Coordinates of C-alpha atoms in Angstrom, one line a residue:
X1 CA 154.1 32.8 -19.3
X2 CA 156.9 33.4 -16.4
X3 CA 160.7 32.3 -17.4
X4 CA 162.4 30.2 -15.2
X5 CA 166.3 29.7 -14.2
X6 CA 168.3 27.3 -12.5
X7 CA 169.9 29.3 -9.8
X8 CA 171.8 26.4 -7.7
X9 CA 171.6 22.3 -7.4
X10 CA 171.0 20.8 -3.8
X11 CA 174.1 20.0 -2.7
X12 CA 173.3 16.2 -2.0
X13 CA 172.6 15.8 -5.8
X14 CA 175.2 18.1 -7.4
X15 CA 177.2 14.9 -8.7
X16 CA 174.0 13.2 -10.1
X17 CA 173.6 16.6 -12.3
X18 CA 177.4 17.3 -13.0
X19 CA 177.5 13.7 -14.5
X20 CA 174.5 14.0 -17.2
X21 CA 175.1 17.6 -17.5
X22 CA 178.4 17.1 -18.5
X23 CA 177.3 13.7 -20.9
X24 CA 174.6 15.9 -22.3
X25 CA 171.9 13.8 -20.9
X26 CA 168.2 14.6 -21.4
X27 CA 166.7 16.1 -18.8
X28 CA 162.7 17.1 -18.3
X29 CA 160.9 18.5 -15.7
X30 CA 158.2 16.3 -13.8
X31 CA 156.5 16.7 -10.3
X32 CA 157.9 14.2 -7.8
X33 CA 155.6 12.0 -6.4
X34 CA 154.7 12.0 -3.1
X35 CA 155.4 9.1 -1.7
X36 CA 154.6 8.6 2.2
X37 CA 156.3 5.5 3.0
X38 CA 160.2 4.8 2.7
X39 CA 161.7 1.3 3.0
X40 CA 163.2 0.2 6.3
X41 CA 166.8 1.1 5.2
X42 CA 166.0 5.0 4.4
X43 CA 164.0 5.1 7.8
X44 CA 166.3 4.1 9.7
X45 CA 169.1 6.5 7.8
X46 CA 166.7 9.2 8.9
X47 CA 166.5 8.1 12.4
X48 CA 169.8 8.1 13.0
X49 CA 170.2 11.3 11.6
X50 CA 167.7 12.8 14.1
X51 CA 169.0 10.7 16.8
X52 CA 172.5 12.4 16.3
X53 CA 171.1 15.8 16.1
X54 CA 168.8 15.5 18.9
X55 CA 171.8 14.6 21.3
X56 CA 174.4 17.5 19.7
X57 CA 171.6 19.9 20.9
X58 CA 170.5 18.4 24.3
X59 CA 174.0 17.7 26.2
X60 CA 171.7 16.5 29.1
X61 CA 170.6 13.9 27.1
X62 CA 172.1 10.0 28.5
X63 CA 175.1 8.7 26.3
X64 CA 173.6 4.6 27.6
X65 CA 171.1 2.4 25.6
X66 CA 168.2 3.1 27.5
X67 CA 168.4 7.1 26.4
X68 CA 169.3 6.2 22.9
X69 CA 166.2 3.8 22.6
X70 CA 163.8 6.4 24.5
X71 CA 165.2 9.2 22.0
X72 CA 163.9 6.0 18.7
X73 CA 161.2 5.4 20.0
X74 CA 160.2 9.3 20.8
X75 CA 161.0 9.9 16.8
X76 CA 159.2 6.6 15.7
X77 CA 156.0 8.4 17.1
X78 CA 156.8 11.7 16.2
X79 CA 157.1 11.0 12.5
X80 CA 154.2 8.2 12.4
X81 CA 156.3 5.5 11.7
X82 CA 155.0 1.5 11.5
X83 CA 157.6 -0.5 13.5
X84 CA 157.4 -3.8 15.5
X85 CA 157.2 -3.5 19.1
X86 CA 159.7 -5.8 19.5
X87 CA 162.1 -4.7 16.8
X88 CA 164.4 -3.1 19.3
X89 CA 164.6 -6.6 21.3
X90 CA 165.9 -8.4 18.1
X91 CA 169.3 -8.4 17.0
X92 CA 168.5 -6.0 13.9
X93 CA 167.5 -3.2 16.7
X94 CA 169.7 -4.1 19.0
X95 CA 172.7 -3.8 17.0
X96 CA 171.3 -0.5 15.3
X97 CA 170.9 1.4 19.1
X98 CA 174.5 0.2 19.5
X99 CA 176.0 1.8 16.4
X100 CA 174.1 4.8 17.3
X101 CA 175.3 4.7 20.9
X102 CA 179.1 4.2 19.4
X103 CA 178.8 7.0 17.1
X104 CA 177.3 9.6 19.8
X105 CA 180.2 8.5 22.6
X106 CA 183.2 9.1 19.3
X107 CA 181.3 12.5 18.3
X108 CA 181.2 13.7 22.1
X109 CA 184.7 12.2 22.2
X110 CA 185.6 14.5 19.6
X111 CA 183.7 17.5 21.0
X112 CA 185.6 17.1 24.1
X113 CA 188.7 17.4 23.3
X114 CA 188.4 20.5 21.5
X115 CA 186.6 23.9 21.6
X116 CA 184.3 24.2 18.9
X117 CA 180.9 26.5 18.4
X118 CA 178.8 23.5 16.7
X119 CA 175.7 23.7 14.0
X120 CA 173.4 21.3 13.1
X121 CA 171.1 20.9 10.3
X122 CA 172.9 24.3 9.6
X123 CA 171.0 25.5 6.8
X124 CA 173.6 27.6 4.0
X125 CA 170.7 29.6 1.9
X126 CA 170.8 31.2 -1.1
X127 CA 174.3 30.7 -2.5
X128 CA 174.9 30.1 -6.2
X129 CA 175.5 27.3 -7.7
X130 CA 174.8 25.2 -4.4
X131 CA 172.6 25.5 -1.9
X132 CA 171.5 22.7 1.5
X133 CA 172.0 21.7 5.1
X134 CA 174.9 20.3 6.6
X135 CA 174.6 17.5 9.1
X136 CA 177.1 18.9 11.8
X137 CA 179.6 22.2 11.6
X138 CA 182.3 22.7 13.9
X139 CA 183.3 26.0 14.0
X140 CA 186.6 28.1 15.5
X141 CA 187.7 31.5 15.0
X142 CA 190.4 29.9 12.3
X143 CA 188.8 27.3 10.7
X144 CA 185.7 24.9 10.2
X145 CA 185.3 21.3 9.8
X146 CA 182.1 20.2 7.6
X147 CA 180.9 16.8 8.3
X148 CA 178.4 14.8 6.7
X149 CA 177.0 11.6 8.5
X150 CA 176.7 8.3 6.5
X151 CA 174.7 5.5 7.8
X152 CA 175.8 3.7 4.0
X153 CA 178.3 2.3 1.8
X154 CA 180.7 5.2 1.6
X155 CA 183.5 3.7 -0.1
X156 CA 183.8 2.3 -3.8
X157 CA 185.0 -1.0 -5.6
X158 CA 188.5 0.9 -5.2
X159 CA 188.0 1.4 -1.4
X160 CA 188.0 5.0 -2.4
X161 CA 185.8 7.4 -0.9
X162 CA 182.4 7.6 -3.3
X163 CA 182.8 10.7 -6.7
X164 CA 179.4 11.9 -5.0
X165 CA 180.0 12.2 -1.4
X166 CA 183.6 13.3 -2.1
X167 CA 181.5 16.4 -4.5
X168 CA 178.9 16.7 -1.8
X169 CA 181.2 18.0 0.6
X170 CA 183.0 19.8 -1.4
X171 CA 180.0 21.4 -2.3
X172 CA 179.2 22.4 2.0
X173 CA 182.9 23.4 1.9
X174 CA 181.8 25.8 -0.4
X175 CA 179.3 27.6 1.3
X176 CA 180.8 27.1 4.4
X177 CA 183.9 29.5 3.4
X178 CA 181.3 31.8 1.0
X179 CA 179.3 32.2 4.7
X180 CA 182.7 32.2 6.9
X181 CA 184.7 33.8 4.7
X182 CA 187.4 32.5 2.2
X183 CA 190.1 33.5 4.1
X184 CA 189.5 30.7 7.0
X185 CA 190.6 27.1 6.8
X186 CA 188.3 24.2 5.8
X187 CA 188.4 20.9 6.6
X188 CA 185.9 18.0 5.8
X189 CA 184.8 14.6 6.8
X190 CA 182.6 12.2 6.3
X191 CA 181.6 10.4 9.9
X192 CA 180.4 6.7 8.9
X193 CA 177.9 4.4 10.8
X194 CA 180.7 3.1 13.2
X195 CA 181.8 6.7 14.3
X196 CA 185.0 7.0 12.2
X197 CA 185.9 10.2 10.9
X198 CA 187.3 10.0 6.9
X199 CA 188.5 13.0 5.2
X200 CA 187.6 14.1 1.6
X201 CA 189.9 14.0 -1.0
X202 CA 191.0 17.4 -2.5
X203 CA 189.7 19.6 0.1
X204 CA 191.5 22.6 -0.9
X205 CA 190.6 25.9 -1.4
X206 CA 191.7 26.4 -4.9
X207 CA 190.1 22.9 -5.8
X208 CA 186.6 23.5 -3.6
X209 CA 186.1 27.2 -5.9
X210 CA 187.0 25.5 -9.6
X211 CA 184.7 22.9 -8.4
X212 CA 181.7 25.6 -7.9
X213 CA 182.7 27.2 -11.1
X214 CA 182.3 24.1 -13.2
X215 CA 178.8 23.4 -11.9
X216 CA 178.3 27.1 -12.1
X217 CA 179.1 27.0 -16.1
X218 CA 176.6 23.6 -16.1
X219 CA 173.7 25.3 -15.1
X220 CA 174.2 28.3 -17.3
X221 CA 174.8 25.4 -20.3
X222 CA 171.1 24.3 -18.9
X223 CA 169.4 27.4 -18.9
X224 CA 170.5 28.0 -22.5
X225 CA 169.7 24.7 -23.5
X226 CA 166.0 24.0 -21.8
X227 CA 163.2 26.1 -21.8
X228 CA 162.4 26.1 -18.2
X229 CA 158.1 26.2 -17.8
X230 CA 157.6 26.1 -13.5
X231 CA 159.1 25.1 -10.2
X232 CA 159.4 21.5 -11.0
X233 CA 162.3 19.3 -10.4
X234 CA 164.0 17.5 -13.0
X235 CA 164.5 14.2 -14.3
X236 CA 167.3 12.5 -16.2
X237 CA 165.9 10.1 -18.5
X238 CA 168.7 8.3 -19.6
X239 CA 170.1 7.8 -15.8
X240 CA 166.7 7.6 -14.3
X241 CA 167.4 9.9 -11.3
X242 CA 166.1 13.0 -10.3
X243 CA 168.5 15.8 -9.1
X244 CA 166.5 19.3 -7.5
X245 CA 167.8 22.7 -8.3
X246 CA 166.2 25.7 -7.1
X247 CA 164.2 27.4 -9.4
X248 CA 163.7 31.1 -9.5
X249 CA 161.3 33.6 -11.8
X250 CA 163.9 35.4 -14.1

């Protein structure tokens, strides 16, 4: 039988396994169901996601309502999704195209008045103890700016920015300077649904690496701990949540 180790957590769930890690939680592996439908909320998240990218890629693309709702309804039938007819004529859709529309015209905004080489979706690899893709990178010969798109609740009871999209981007700041190099400067924001940018807390360089080095330490803790048997993902049964780490063949 093959032995298996953790080798990194996806970045978007590196809090989830920092907390039960750290509380010694018990985790065991399972094989996530594949579930084919998502409630409206999470579709629409991922529209508006793709609706973001699409238009950082295309700079022909319309910045009016009539563009935006082509571009929905163009990923509505791409991806096979059940919605009303009408639903862009009620208020609900109506006032989802418009956030959209505001976000694009603040992100082009932004783009504008600066000289940036941009990636989207940029995908970061194999790169211990995180790996993922980043919504948007903005890129100059002296610096980089992750930034991770909420279409949520982004702040806490303490109108704080949330513990795990704080850790999420310090986890892209990560391998943003492993792939840029450390020597560059990072910045990071989180861009909400109405187009506002909000920085991270404790994006600094010394900070970003101790962060890496705890999870780091938590997955060797892991690998010690559990007998790893496949590629599955794991589950934390005293949470209830799944985080994902890639699994390799040691």
């Amino acid at each position: 039988m093959p032995n298996f180790k953790i080798e990194a957590i996806t970045v978007s769930k590196s809090a989830n396994f920092e907390s039960c890690a750290d509380k010694e939680h018990y985790f065991s592996q399972f094989s996530p169901l594949n579930i084919s439908t998502y409630n409206l909320k999470a579709r629409l998240g991922t529209i508006s996601h793709e609706i973001i990218e699409k238009y950082l890629n295309n700079s022909k693309l319309k910045i009016d309502r009539k563009s935006v709702e082509k571009t929905f309804n163009e990923i509505v039938k791409e991806k096979k999704y059940d919605f009303d007819k009408e639903y862009l004529n009620r208020r609900e859709g109506t006032e989802f195209i418009y956030r959209n529309l505001t976000v694009i015209k603040k992100l082009k905004a932004f783009i504008d008045e600066n000289n940036f080489e941009i990636s989207v979706e940029h995908d970061y690899g194999k790169t211990s103890p995180f790996y993922g893709k980043a919504d948007i990178i903005f890129r100059t010969d002296q610096k980089s700016i992750v930034v991770d798109y909420k279409t949520g609740k982004i702040f806490n009871n303490e109108n704080r920015l949330d513990d795990s999209i704080n850790k999420q981007l310090l986890a892209y700041c990560f391998l943003e300077l492993e792939e840029i190099g450390s020597n560059k400067d990072i910045l990071a924001y989180v861009l909400n649904k109405s187009g506002d940018f909000v920085e991270i807390e404790n994006c600094d360089k010394d900070y970003i690496y101790k962060y890496s080095e705890r999870v780091k330490k938590l997955i060797d803790q892991i690998n010690e701990k559990y007998t790893i048997s496949d590629e599955k993902n794991f589950y934390c049964n005293e949470c209830q949540t799944e985080w994902v780490g890639r699994i390799s063949n040691s």
